[in-house]
PDB file of C-alpha atoms in Angstrom:
ATOM      1  CA  MET A  32     -85.216 192.797  52.031  1.00 50.00           C
ATOM      2  CA  THR A  33     -82.534 194.758  53.367  1.00 57.00           C
ATOM      3  CA  LYS A  34     -78.865 194.447  52.495  1.00 53.00           C
ATOM      4  CA  THR A  35     -78.097 193.598  56.252  1.00 54.00           C
ATOM      5  CA  PHE A  36     -80.772 190.805  56.265  1.00 48.00           C
ATOM      6  CA  THR A  37     -79.463 189.390  52.902  1.00 55.00           C
ATOM      7  CA  ARG A  38     -76.012 189.331  54.414  1.00 58.00           C
ATOM      8  CA  ARG A  39     -77.154 187.435  57.499  1.00 57.00           C
ATOM      9  CA  MET A  40     -78.974 184.914  55.523  1.00 58.00           C
ATOM     10  CA  ALA A  41     -75.800 184.510  53.495  1.00 51.00           C
ATOM     11  CA  LEU A  42     -73.749 183.971  56.352  1.00 52.00           C
ATOM     12  CA  ALA A  43     -76.164 181.522  58.050  1.00 53.00           C
ATOM     13  CA  THR A  44     -76.281 179.516  54.876  1.00 53.00           C
ATOM     14  CA  LEU A  45     -72.560 179.271  54.471  1.00 49.00           C
ATOM     15  CA  SER A  46     -72.400 178.233  58.289  1.00 49.00           C
ATOM     16  CA  SER A  47     -74.919 175.489  57.729  1.00 48.00           C
ATOM     17  CA  LEU A  48     -73.158 174.282  54.718  1.00 45.00           C
ATOM     18  CA  ALA A  49     -69.922 174.128  56.637  1.00 44.00           C
ATOM     19  CA  LEU A  50     -71.402 172.236  59.572  1.00 44.00           C
ATOM     20  CA  MET A  51     -73.047 169.941  56.740  1.00 45.00           C
ATOM     21  CA  GLY A  52     -69.422 169.302  55.256  1.00 47.00           C
ATOM     22  CA  THR A  53     -68.016 168.748  58.747  1.00 46.00           C
ATOM     23  CA  ALA A  54     -70.747 166.262  59.543  1.00 47.00           C
ATOM     24  CA  GLN A  55     -70.434 164.290  56.028  1.00 51.00           C
ATOM     25  CA  ALA A  56     -66.601 164.112  56.342  1.00 49.00           C
ATOM     26  CA  GLN A  57     -66.879 162.577  59.879  1.00 52.00           C
ATOM     27  CA  THR A  58     -69.787 160.309  58.809  1.00 63.00           C
ATOM     28  CA  ALA A  59     -68.067 159.216  55.588  1.00 89.00           C
ATOM     29  CA  TYR A  60     -64.661 158.488  57.397  1.00 97.00           C
ATOM     30  CA  PRO A  61     -63.087 155.859  56.981  1.00 97.00           C
ATOM     31  CA  SER A  62     -64.521 154.903  53.834  1.00 95.00           C
ATOM     32  CA  GLN A  63     -61.736 152.444  52.953  1.00 97.00           C
ATOM     33  CA  PRO A  64     -58.963 150.331  54.752  1.00 97.00           C
ATOM     34  CA  ILE A  65     -56.717 152.282  56.704  1.00 98.00           C
ATOM     35  CA  LYS A  66     -52.981 151.715  56.659  1.00 98.00           C
ATOM     36  CA  PHE A  67     -50.743 152.157  59.436  1.00 98.00           C
ATOM     37  CA  ILE A  68     -46.935 152.787  58.120  1.00 98.00           C
ATOM     38  CA  VAL A  69     -44.432 151.621  60.611  1.00 98.00           C
ATOM     39  CA  PRO A  70     -40.930 152.946  59.234  1.00 97.00           C
ATOM     40  CA  TYR A  71     -39.060 150.032  61.265  1.00 94.00           C
ATOM     41  CA  PRO A  72     -38.790 146.301  60.807  1.00 93.00           C
ATOM     42  CA  ALA A  73     -41.753 143.915  62.087  1.00 94.00           C
ATOM     43  CA  GLY A  74     -41.325 142.635  65.783  1.00 91.00           C
ATOM     44  CA  GLY A  75     -39.942 145.411  67.456  1.00 90.00           C
ATOM     45  CA  ALA A  76     -41.787 147.822  69.985  1.00 92.00           C
ATOM     46  CA  THR A  77     -43.174 150.277  67.459  1.00 95.00           C
ATOM     47  CA  ASP A  78     -44.650 147.360  65.151  1.00 96.00           C
ATOM     48  CA  VAL A  79     -46.022 145.664  68.315  1.00 96.00           C
ATOM     49  CA  LEU A  80     -47.958 148.791  69.478  1.00 97.00           C
ATOM     50  CA  ALA A  81     -48.977 149.720  66.105  1.00 98.00           C
ATOM     51  CA  ARG A  82     -50.585 146.251  65.587  1.00 98.00           C
ATOM     52  CA  MET A  83     -52.483 146.574  68.996  1.00 98.00           C
ATOM     53  CA  VAL A  84     -53.840 150.049  68.389  1.00 98.00           C
ATOM     54  CA  ALA A  85     -54.959 149.029  64.652  1.00 98.00           C
ATOM     55  CA  GLN A  86     -56.698 145.855  66.126  1.00 98.00           C
ATOM     56  CA  LYS A  87     -58.686 147.990  68.379  1.00 98.00           C
ATOM     57  CA  MET A  88     -59.556 150.475  65.765  1.00 98.00           C
ATOM     58  CA  GLN A  89     -60.514 147.952  63.344  1.00 98.00           C
ATOM     59  CA  ASP A  90     -62.894 146.218  65.946  1.00 97.00           C
ATOM     60  CA  ASN A  91     -64.761 149.470  66.725  1.00 97.00           C
ATOM     61  CA  TRP A  92     -64.839 150.941  63.331  1.00 98.00           C
ATOM     62  CA  GLN A  93     -65.484 147.592  61.288  1.00 95.00           C
ATOM     63  CA  GLN A  94     -63.117 148.604  58.690  1.00 96.00           C
ATOM     64  CA  ASN A  95     -59.807 147.028  57.938  1.00 97.00           C
ATOM     65  CA  VAL A  96     -56.909 148.519  59.499  1.00 98.00           C
ATOM     66  CA  VAL A  97     -53.545 146.977  58.411  1.00 98.00           C
ATOM     67  CA  VAL A  98     -49.821 147.637  59.590  1.00 98.00           C
ATOM     68  CA  ASP A  99     -47.440 147.971  56.728  1.00 98.00           C
ATOM     69  CA  ASN A 100     -43.776 147.779  57.716  1.00 97.00           C
ATOM     70  CA  LYS A 101     -41.592 150.127  55.493  1.00 97.00           C
ATOM     71  CA  PRO A 102     -37.964 149.998  57.069  1.00 96.00           C
ATOM     72  CA  GLY A 103     -35.119 151.713  55.827  1.00 93.00           C
ATOM     73  CA  ALA A 104     -32.755 154.924  55.972  1.00 92.00           C
ATOM     74  CA  GLY A 105     -33.617 155.328  59.803  1.00 91.00           C
ATOM     75  CA  GLY A 106     -37.394 155.388  59.283  1.00 95.00           C
ATOM     76  CA  THR A 107     -37.348 157.982  56.751  1.00 96.00           C
ATOM     77  CA  ILE A 108     -38.540 155.737  53.941  1.00 97.00           C
ATOM     78  CA  GLY A 109     -41.913 155.126  55.647  1.00 98.00           C
ATOM     79  CA  ALA A 110     -42.283 158.717  56.833  1.00 98.00           C
ATOM     80  CA  ASN A 111     -41.969 160.119  53.329  1.00 98.00           C
ATOM     81  CA  LEU A 112     -44.499 157.623  52.247  1.00 97.00           C
ATOM     82  CA  VAL A 113     -46.965 159.175  54.537  1.00 98.00           C
ATOM     83  CA  ALA A 114     -45.838 162.926  54.116  1.00 97.00           C
ATOM     84  CA  LYS A 115     -46.423 162.561  50.357  1.00 96.00           C
ATOM     85  CA  GLY A 116     -49.367 160.383  50.453  1.00 95.00           C
ATOM     86  CA  PRO A 117     -53.072 160.918  50.226  1.00 96.00           C
ATOM     87  CA  ALA A 118     -54.149 163.362  53.058  1.00 97.00           C
ATOM     88  CA  ASP A 119     -57.469 161.743  53.703  1.00 97.00           C
ATOM     89  CA  GLY A 120     -56.894 159.809  56.691  1.00 97.00           C
ATOM     90  CA  HIS A 121     -56.526 156.526  55.467  1.00 98.00           C
ATOM     91  CA  THR A 122     -52.731 156.526  55.670  1.00 98.00           C
ATOM     92  CA  VAL A 123     -51.163 156.863  58.943  1.00 98.00           C
ATOM     93  CA  LEU A 124     -47.509 157.250  60.096  1.00 98.00           C
ATOM     94  CA  PHE A 125     -46.725 155.263  63.386  1.00 98.00           C
ATOM     95  CA  SER A 126     -43.203 156.581  64.436  1.00 97.00           C
ATOM     96  CA  ILE A 127     -40.839 157.691  67.138  1.00 96.00           C
ATOM     97  CA  VAL A 128     -38.977 160.330  68.652  1.00 96.00           C
ATOM     98  CA  ALA A 129     -35.957 159.948  65.951  1.00 96.00           C
ATOM     99  CA  LEU A 130     -38.534 161.491  63.661  1.00 97.00           C
ATOM    100  CA  LEU A 131     -37.586 164.856  65.348  1.00 96.00           C
ATOM    101  CA  GLN A 132     -33.999 164.205  65.872  1.00 96.00           C
ATOM    102  CA  GLN A 133     -33.266 163.622  62.253  1.00 96.00           C
ATOM    103  CA  ILE A 134     -34.180 167.144  61.402  1.00 96.00           C
ATOM    104  CA  SER A 135     -30.789 168.114  62.857  1.00 95.00           C
ATOM    105  CA  LEU A 136     -28.722 165.221  61.691  1.00 95.00           C
ATOM    106  CA  MET A 137     -29.345 164.610  57.890  1.00 94.00           C
ATOM    107  CA  LYS A 138     -31.076 166.189  54.881  1.00 95.00           C
ATOM    108  CA  LEU A 139     -34.741 164.969  54.727  1.00 96.00           C
ATOM    109  CA  PRO A 140     -37.345 164.856  51.861  1.00 96.00           C
ATOM    110  CA  TYR A 141     -40.053 166.073  54.075  1.00 97.00           C
ATOM    111  CA  ASP A 142     -40.218 168.262  57.074  1.00 97.00           C
ATOM    112  CA  PRO A 143     -41.395 166.437  60.244  1.00 97.00           C
ATOM    113  CA  ILE A 144     -42.755 169.682  61.674  1.00 96.00           C
ATOM    114  CA  LYS A 145     -44.761 171.021  58.818  1.00 97.00           C
ATOM    115  CA  ASP A 146     -45.745 167.856  56.884  1.00 98.00           C
ATOM    116  CA  PHE A 147     -47.502 166.059  59.619  1.00 98.00           C
ATOM    117  CA  THR A 148     -50.489 166.608  61.825  1.00 98.00           C
ATOM    118  CA  PRO A 149     -49.496 165.015  65.426  1.00 98.00           C
ATOM    119  CA  ILE A 150     -52.237 162.875  66.674  1.00 98.00           C
ATOM    120  CA  SER A 151     -51.143 161.374  70.086  1.00 98.00           C
ATOM    121  CA  ARG A 152     -48.337 159.739  71.991  1.00 98.00           C
ATOM    122  CA  VAL A 153     -49.444 155.931  72.174  1.00 98.00           C
ATOM    123  CA  ALA A 154     -46.639 155.081  74.825  1.00 97.00           C
ATOM    124  CA  ILE A 155     -43.765 156.840  76.582  1.00 96.00           C
ATOM    125  CA  SER A 156     -40.364 155.562  77.158  1.00 94.00           C
ATOM    126  CA  PRO A 157     -37.886 156.914  79.755  1.00 94.00           C
ATOM    127  CA  SER A 158     -34.405 156.545  79.380  1.00 95.00           C
ATOM    128  CA  VAL A 159     -32.188 155.112  82.312  1.00 96.00           C
ATOM    129  CA  PHE A 160     -28.544 155.862  83.063  1.00 98.00           C
ATOM    130  CA  ALA A 161     -26.930 152.688  84.210  1.00 97.00           C
ATOM    131  CA  ALA A 162     -23.252 151.858  85.302  1.00 98.00           C
ATOM    132  CA  SER A 163     -21.747 148.521  85.208  1.00 96.00           C
ATOM    133  CA  THR A 164     -21.499 146.805  88.707  1.00 95.00           C
ATOM    134  CA  SER A 165     -17.763 146.602  88.367  1.00 95.00           C
ATOM    135  CA  LEU A 166     -17.558 150.223  88.902  1.00 97.00           C
ATOM    136  CA  PRO A 167     -16.818 151.365  92.525  1.00 97.00           C
ATOM    137  CA  VAL A 168     -19.633 154.080  92.359  1.00 97.00           C
ATOM    138  CA  ASN A 169     -23.163 154.334  94.051  1.00 96.00           C
ATOM    139  CA  ASN A 170     -24.415 157.660  92.595  1.00 97.00           C
ATOM    140  CA  LEU A 171     -23.690 160.157  89.793  1.00 98.00           C
ATOM    141  CA  ALA A 172     -21.234 162.294  91.884  1.00 97.00           C
ATOM    142  CA  ASP A 173     -19.124 159.229  92.420  1.00 98.00           C
ATOM    143  CA  LEU A 174     -19.217 158.334  88.629  1.00 98.00           C
ATOM    144  CA  ILE A 175     -18.004 161.926  87.776  1.00 98.00           C
ATOM    145  CA  LYS A 176     -15.053 161.974  90.401  1.00 98.00           C
ATOM    146  CA  LEU A 177     -14.056 158.522  89.145  1.00 98.00           C
ATOM    147  CA  VAL A 178     -14.020 159.484  85.326  1.00 98.00           C
ATOM    148  CA  LYS A 179     -12.245 162.795  86.106  1.00 97.00           C
ATOM    149  CA  ALA A 180      -9.556 160.951  87.976  1.00 97.00           C
ATOM    150  CA  SER A 181      -8.729 158.821  85.123  1.00 97.00           C
ATOM    151  CA  PRO A 182      -9.380 160.505  81.634  1.00 94.00           C
ATOM    152  CA  GLY A 183      -9.844 158.296  78.548  1.00 94.00           C
ATOM    153  CA  LYS A 184     -10.660 155.241  80.513  1.00 97.00           C
ATOM    154  CA  TYR A 185     -14.372 154.877  80.708  1.00 98.00           C
ATOM    155  CA  SER A 186     -17.293 154.643  78.058  1.00 98.00           C
ATOM    156  CA  PHE A 187     -20.858 155.123  77.549  1.00 98.00           C
ATOM    157  CA  GLY A 188     -22.720 152.586  75.004  1.00 97.00           C
ATOM    158  CA  THR A 189     -25.808 153.513  73.135  1.00 96.00           C
ATOM    159  CA  TYR A 190     -28.069 151.560  70.517  1.00 91.00           C
ATOM    160  CA  GLY A 191     -26.615 153.601  67.542  1.00 91.00           C
ATOM    161  CA  PRO A 192     -25.346 156.837  66.444  1.00 94.00           C
ATOM    162  CA  GLY A 193     -27.692 159.926  66.473  1.00 94.00           C
ATOM    163  CA  THR A 194     -30.120 158.119  68.854  1.00 94.00           C
ATOM    164  CA  SER A 195     -31.724 159.513  72.175  1.00 95.00           C
ATOM    165  CA  ALA A 196     -28.995 157.510  73.833  1.00 96.00           C
ATOM    166  CA  HIS A 197     -26.193 159.318  71.908  1.00 97.00           C
ATOM    167  CA  LEU A 198     -27.574 162.703  72.375  1.00 97.00           C
ATOM    168  CA  GLN A 199     -28.246 162.121  76.191  1.00 97.00           C
ATOM    169  CA  GLY A 200     -24.564 160.781  76.596  1.00 97.00           C
ATOM    170  CA  GLU A 201     -22.953 163.753  74.847  1.00 97.00           C
ATOM    171  CA  LEU A 202     -25.143 166.018  76.924  1.00 97.00           C
ATOM    172  CA  LEU A 203     -23.965 164.420  80.052  1.00 98.00           C
ATOM    173  CA  ASN A 204     -20.305 164.745  78.924  1.00 98.00           C
ATOM    174  CA  MET A 205     -20.878 168.525  78.250  1.00 97.00           C
ATOM    175  CA  GLN A 206     -22.566 169.284  81.439  1.00 97.00           C
ATOM    176  CA  THR A 207     -20.378 167.062  83.935  1.00 97.00           C
ATOM    177  CA  GLY A 208     -17.170 167.770  82.383  1.00 97.00           C
ATOM    178  CA  MET A 209     -16.574 163.808  81.840  1.00 98.00           C
ATOM    179  CA  ASP A 210     -15.036 162.321  78.920  1.00 97.00           C
ATOM    180  CA  LEU A 211     -16.937 159.046  78.532  1.00 98.00           C
ATOM    181  CA  LEU A 212     -16.143 157.724  75.173  1.00 98.00           C
ATOM    182  CA  HIS A 213     -19.252 157.012  72.836  1.00 97.00           C
ATOM    183  CA  ILE A 214     -19.430 153.208  71.817  1.00 97.00           C
ATOM    184  CA  PRO A 215     -22.327 152.855  69.445  1.00 96.00           C
ATOM    185  CA  TYR A 216     -24.239 149.256  69.035  1.00 94.00           C
ATOM    186  CA  GLN A 217     -26.553 148.323  66.329  1.00 89.00           C
ATOM    187  CA  GLY A 218     -29.776 148.243  68.587  1.00 87.00           C
ATOM    188  CA  ALA A 219     -30.816 147.851  72.079  1.00 87.00           C
ATOM    189  CA  ALA A 220     -30.217 144.081  72.384  1.00 89.00           C
ATOM    190  CA  PRO A 221     -26.528 144.062  71.822  1.00 93.00           C
ATOM    191  CA  LEU A 222     -26.059 147.186  73.986  1.00 94.00           C
ATOM    192  CA  VAL A 223     -27.497 145.523  76.892  1.00 93.00           C
ATOM    193  CA  THR A 224     -25.512 142.320  75.882  1.00 94.00           C
ATOM    194  CA  ALA A 225     -22.355 144.537  76.209  1.00 95.00           C
ATOM    195  CA  MET A 226     -23.428 146.099  79.328  1.00 95.00           C
ATOM    196  CA  LEU A 227     -24.208 142.404  80.897  1.00 95.00           C
ATOM    197  CA  GLY A 228     -20.734 141.445  79.764  1.00 95.00           C
ATOM    198  CA  GLY A 229     -18.855 144.116  81.450  1.00 94.00           C
ATOM    199  CA  GLN A 230     -17.701 145.709  77.984  1.00 95.00           C
ATOM    200  CA  LEU A 231     -18.921 149.249  78.725  1.00 97.00           C
ATOM    201  CA  SER A 232     -18.717 151.267  81.731  1.00 98.00           C
ATOM    202  CA  THR A 233     -22.008 153.064  81.299  1.00 98.00           C
ATOM    203  CA  ALA A 234     -24.995 153.385  79.267  1.00 97.00           C
ATOM    204  CA  PHE A 235     -28.293 155.070  78.555  1.00 96.00           C
ATOM    205  CA  MET A 236     -31.071 152.515  77.928  1.00 94.00           C
ATOM    206  CA  ASP A 237     -34.572 152.764  77.054  1.00 90.00           C
ATOM    207  CA  ALA A 238     -36.923 151.469  79.768  1.00 84.00           C
ATOM    208  CA  GLY A 239     -38.979 149.479  77.458  1.00 80.00           C
ATOM    209  CA  SER A 240     -36.556 147.274  76.115  1.00 79.00           C
ATOM    210  CA  SER A 241     -34.131 146.956  78.900  1.00 88.00           C
ATOM    211  CA  ARG A 242     -36.171 147.046  82.027  1.00 88.00           C
ATOM    212  CA  GLN A 243     -35.996 143.378  82.810  1.00 90.00           C
ATOM    213  CA  HIS A 244     -32.115 143.770  83.214  1.00 93.00           C
ATOM    214  CA  PHE A 245     -32.066 146.978  85.419  1.00 93.00           C
ATOM    215  CA  PRO A 246     -31.428 144.741  88.604  1.00 94.00           C
ATOM    216  CA  LYS A 247     -28.173 143.665  87.079  1.00 96.00           C
ATOM    217  CA  PHE A 248     -26.778 147.340  87.033  1.00 96.00           C
ATOM    218  CA  LYS A 249     -26.404 150.364  88.905  1.00 97.00           C
ATOM    219  CA  LEU A 250     -29.159 152.988  87.961  1.00 97.00           C
ATOM    220  CA  LEU A 251     -27.628 156.239  88.505  1.00 98.00           C
ATOM    221  CA  GLY A 252     -30.562 158.515  87.177  1.00 97.00           C
ATOM    222  CA  VAL A 253     -33.447 158.719  84.778  1.00 97.00           C
ATOM    223  CA  THR A 254     -34.730 161.222  82.227  1.00 97.00           C
ATOM    224  CA  GLY A 255     -37.863 163.426  82.492  1.00 95.00           C
ATOM    225  CA  THR A 256     -39.191 165.576  85.228  1.00 94.00           C
ATOM    226  CA  GLU A 257     -40.463 162.725  87.485  1.00 94.00           C
ATOM    227  CA  ARG A 258     -39.279 159.473  89.030  1.00 94.00           C
ATOM    228  CA  LEU A 259     -40.411 156.339  87.809  1.00 92.00           C
ATOM    229  CA  SER A 260     -43.048 154.682  89.744  1.00 90.00           C
ATOM    230  CA  TRP A 261     -41.470 151.478  89.535  1.00 90.00           C
ATOM    231  CA  LEU A 262     -37.926 152.977  90.300  1.00 93.00           C
ATOM    232  CA  PRO A 263     -38.768 155.296  93.231  1.00 95.00           C
ATOM    233  CA  ASN A 264     -35.262 155.322  94.681  1.00 96.00           C
ATOM    234  CA  VAL A 265     -33.495 156.355  91.243  1.00 96.00           C
ATOM    235  CA  PRO A 266     -33.444 160.162  91.045  1.00 97.00           C
ATOM    236  CA  THR A 267     -33.895 162.095  87.898  1.00 97.00           C
ATOM    237  CA  LEU A 268     -30.898 163.782  86.378  1.00 98.00           C
ATOM    238  CA  LYS A 269     -32.921 167.137  86.536  1.00 96.00           C
ATOM    239  CA  GLU A 270     -32.718 166.389  90.351  1.00 97.00           C
ATOM    240  CA  GLN A 271     -29.062 166.012  90.236  1.00 96.00           C
ATOM    241  CA  GLY A 272     -28.660 169.432  88.764  1.00 96.00           C
ATOM    242  CA  LEU A 273     -28.562 168.743  85.105  1.00 97.00           C
ATOM    243  CA  ASN A 274     -30.571 170.409  82.273  1.00 95.00           C
ATOM    244  CA  SER A 275     -32.348 169.537  79.090  1.00 95.00           C
ATOM    245  CA  PHE A 276     -32.873 165.737  80.226  1.00 96.00           C
ATOM    246  CA  GLU A 277     -36.667 166.351  80.217  1.00 94.00           C
ATOM    247  CA  PRO A 278     -37.477 164.933  77.049  1.00 95.00           C
ATOM    248  CA  LEU A 279     -38.898 161.165  77.115  1.00 95.00           C
ATOM    249  CA  GLY A 280     -38.985 158.780  74.015  1.00 95.00           C
ATOM    250  CA  TRP A 281     -42.077 158.199  72.727  1.00 97.00           C
ATOM    251  CA  PHE A 282     -44.112 156.253  70.107  1.00 97.00           C
ATOM    252  CA  GLY A 283     -46.567 158.460  68.291  1.00 98.00           C
ATOM    253  CA  LEU A 284     -49.268 158.765  65.509  1.00 98.00           C
ATOM    254  CA  PHE A 285     -49.511 161.177  62.766  1.00 98.00           C
ATOM    255  CA  LEU A 286     -51.454 162.064  59.749  1.00 98.00           C
ATOM    256  CA  PRO A 287     -50.492 164.156  56.794  1.00 98.00           C
ATOM    257  CA  ALA A 288     -50.650 167.858  57.491  1.00 97.00           C
ATOM    258  CA  ALA A 289     -53.329 168.513  54.929  1.00 97.00           C
ATOM    259  CA  THR A 290     -55.842 165.880  56.134  1.00 98.00           C
ATOM    260  CA  PRO A 291     -59.342 167.715  56.928  1.00 97.00           C
ATOM    261  CA  LYS A 292     -59.930 168.807  60.403  1.00 97.00           C
ATOM    262  CA  PRO A 293     -63.068 166.606  60.868  1.00 97.00           C
ATOM    263  CA  VAL A 294     -61.190 163.378  59.922  1.00 98.00           C
ATOM    264  CA  VAL A 295     -58.256 164.409  62.169  1.00 98.00           C
ATOM    265  CA  ASP A 296     -60.676 164.886  65.062  1.00 97.00           C
ATOM    266  CA  LYS A 297     -62.482 161.643  64.642  1.00 98.00           C
ATOM    267  CA  PHE A 298     -59.188 159.646  64.423  1.00 98.00           C
ATOM    268  CA  SER A 299     -57.962 161.698  67.541  1.00 97.00           C
ATOM    269  CA  VAL A 300     -60.984 160.823  69.609  1.00 98.00           C
ATOM    270  CA  GLU A 301     -60.796 157.075  68.615  1.00 98.00           C
ATOM    271  CA  ILE A 302     -57.098 157.054  69.521  1.00 98.00           C
ATOM    272  CA  GLN A 303     -57.919 158.595  72.922  1.00 97.00           C
ATOM    273  CA  ARG A 304     -60.830 156.018  73.326  1.00 98.00           C
ATOM    274  CA  ILE A 305     -58.288 153.236  72.597  1.00 98.00           C
ATOM    275  CA  LEU A 306     -55.655 154.450  75.021  1.00 98.00           C
ATOM    276  CA  LYS A 307     -58.036 154.481  77.796  1.00 98.00           C
ATOM    277  CA  LEU A 308     -58.934 150.793  77.499  1.00 98.00           C
ATOM    278  CA  PRO A 309     -57.623 148.862  80.596  1.00 98.00           C
ATOM    279  CA  ASP A 310     -56.384 145.804  78.541  1.00 98.00           C
ATOM    280  CA  VAL A 311     -54.314 148.280  76.340  1.00 98.00           C
ATOM    281  CA  ARG A 312     -53.015 150.147  79.206  1.00 98.00           C
ATOM    282  CA  GLU A 313     -51.855 146.985  80.802  1.00 97.00           C
ATOM    283  CA  LYS A 314     -50.029 145.710  77.807  1.00 96.00           C
ATOM    284  CA  ILE A 315     -48.175 148.903  77.283  1.00 96.00           C
ATOM    285  CA  GLU A 316     -47.166 148.868  80.868  1.00 93.00           C
ATOM    286  CA  ALA A 317     -46.176 145.194  80.782  1.00 92.00           C
ATOM    287  CA  MET A 318     -43.620 146.233  77.882  1.00 92.00           C
ATOM    288  CA  GLY A 319     -41.992 148.628  80.469  1.00 88.00           C
ATOM    289  CA  LEU A 320     -43.646 151.797  79.041  1.00 93.00           C
ATOM    290  CA  ILE A 321     -46.100 154.523  80.030  1.00 95.00           C
ATOM    291  CA  PRO A 322     -49.268 154.642  78.312  1.00 97.00           C
ATOM    292  CA  GLY A 323     -49.956 157.729  76.292  1.00 97.00           C
ATOM    293  CA  GLY A 324     -53.321 159.330  75.020  1.00 95.00           C
ATOM    294  CA  ASP A 325     -52.399 163.147  74.661  1.00 92.00           C
ATOM    295  CA  THR A 326     -54.555 165.472  73.066  1.00 95.00           C
ATOM    296  CA  GLN A 327     -53.341 166.713  69.588  1.00 95.00           C
ATOM    297  CA  GLU A 328     -52.675 170.108  71.280  1.00 96.00           C
ATOM    298  CA  ASN A 329     -50.590 168.649  74.010  1.00 97.00           C
ATOM    299  CA  PHE A 330     -48.670 166.347  71.655  1.00 97.00           C
ATOM    300  CA  ALA A 331     -47.895 169.416  69.438  1.00 97.00           C
ATOM    301  CA  LYS A 332     -46.317 171.204  72.360  1.00 97.00           C
ATOM    302  CA  VAL A 333     -44.354 167.998  73.337  1.00 96.00           C
ATOM    303  CA  ILE A 334     -42.953 168.179  69.683  1.00 96.00           C
ATOM    304  CA  LYS A 335     -42.294 171.776  69.534  1.00 96.00           C
ATOM    305  CA  SER A 336     -40.289 171.323  72.800  1.00 95.00           C
ATOM    306  CA  ASP A 337     -38.518 168.205  72.011  1.00 96.00           C
ATOM    307  CA  ALA A 338     -37.195 169.451  68.804  1.00 96.00           C
ATOM    308  CA  GLU A 339     -35.924 172.387  70.126  1.00 96.00           C
ATOM    309  CA  ILE A 340     -34.159 170.854  72.885  1.00 95.00           C
ATOM    310  CA  TYR A 341     -32.553 168.142  70.642  1.00 96.00           C
ATOM    311  CA  ALA A 342     -31.377 170.603  67.950  1.00 96.00           C
ATOM    312  CA  ARG A 343     -29.851 172.462  70.629  1.00 96.00           C
ATOM    313  CA  ILE A 344     -27.730 169.341  71.848  1.00 96.00           C
ATOM    314  CA  ILE A 345     -26.785 168.031  68.447  1.00 96.00           C
ATOM    315  CA  ARG A 346     -25.447 171.752  67.619  1.00 96.00           C
ATOM    316  CA  ASP A 347     -23.556 172.052  70.800  1.00 96.00           C
ATOM    317  CA  ALA A 348     -22.103 168.646  70.902  1.00 95.00           C
ATOM    318  CA  LYS A 349     -21.191 168.591  67.144  1.00 94.00           C
ATOM    319  CA  ILE A 350     -23.019 165.410  66.719  1.00 94.00           C
ATOM    320  CA  THR A 351     -22.989 164.422  63.063  1.00 90.00           C
ATOM    321  CA  LEU A 352     -23.685 161.015  61.319  1.00 85.00           C
ATOM    322  CA  ASN A 353     -20.529 160.792  59.133  1.00 69.00           C
TER     323      ASN A 353
END
């Protein structure tokens, strides 16, 4: 028997063992209940979406899939539990875009890029820039002219410091030369209430939680690269000559970085299956959101791009949480 033949036999054996290991890993998973860690309180959009996906997965895999809310510290407590938890596919993080924004806003006990394997966006939430009906403006150009004529008079509201709305408002100020004063609120609900009550001039609001109120405001622009199908007459901010408003809010699934690839692949296929179900898509759209369903590769690209843009905005606008 020649050395070449022996080497080929050895390589063939190793290849067979690798394939067998992959098959065994896929067959064995899931071998115990799966836990979705939601780092926010029960009842919010993140929680609702997580429970919907968990139920569909449980029905198909015939294995318990539970949602465990671990709120606190802006979502970092729950995220850290997954980052430091067992990497066997049975502990999953269901988080939002804030996971990336926090990289440049605070010291984290984990690395959002290196410590997680992105699976897919479950739902996507554009932001809408709205103005109070009391303002004598019909478009963004009108607003810019109005604000510049009366410095220090007008404001923009957000659902909290360091949120997407805050970053978008500061970016708008930088690119237009306006001086809209930032007024933060503790969540989307009080922000909308303040807008309805005429306490704010403008606000960046996420489409998911605020869509039902949009007819009561003047809508001046949306984030992203395309107009929304249900707001076809509202131009994107990009169309209006502004840059770095392409990122969209999202709700996404992550596994610990060290999770075996066969497990990651099986989990990913299942999530894509769930997000193609008509009833799931209908429920997501009813929440004012856009259904997700990315491949791992596409979601990874989104994360890389979003993280870079948010880091630049935070640095240039000198945004801090102090």
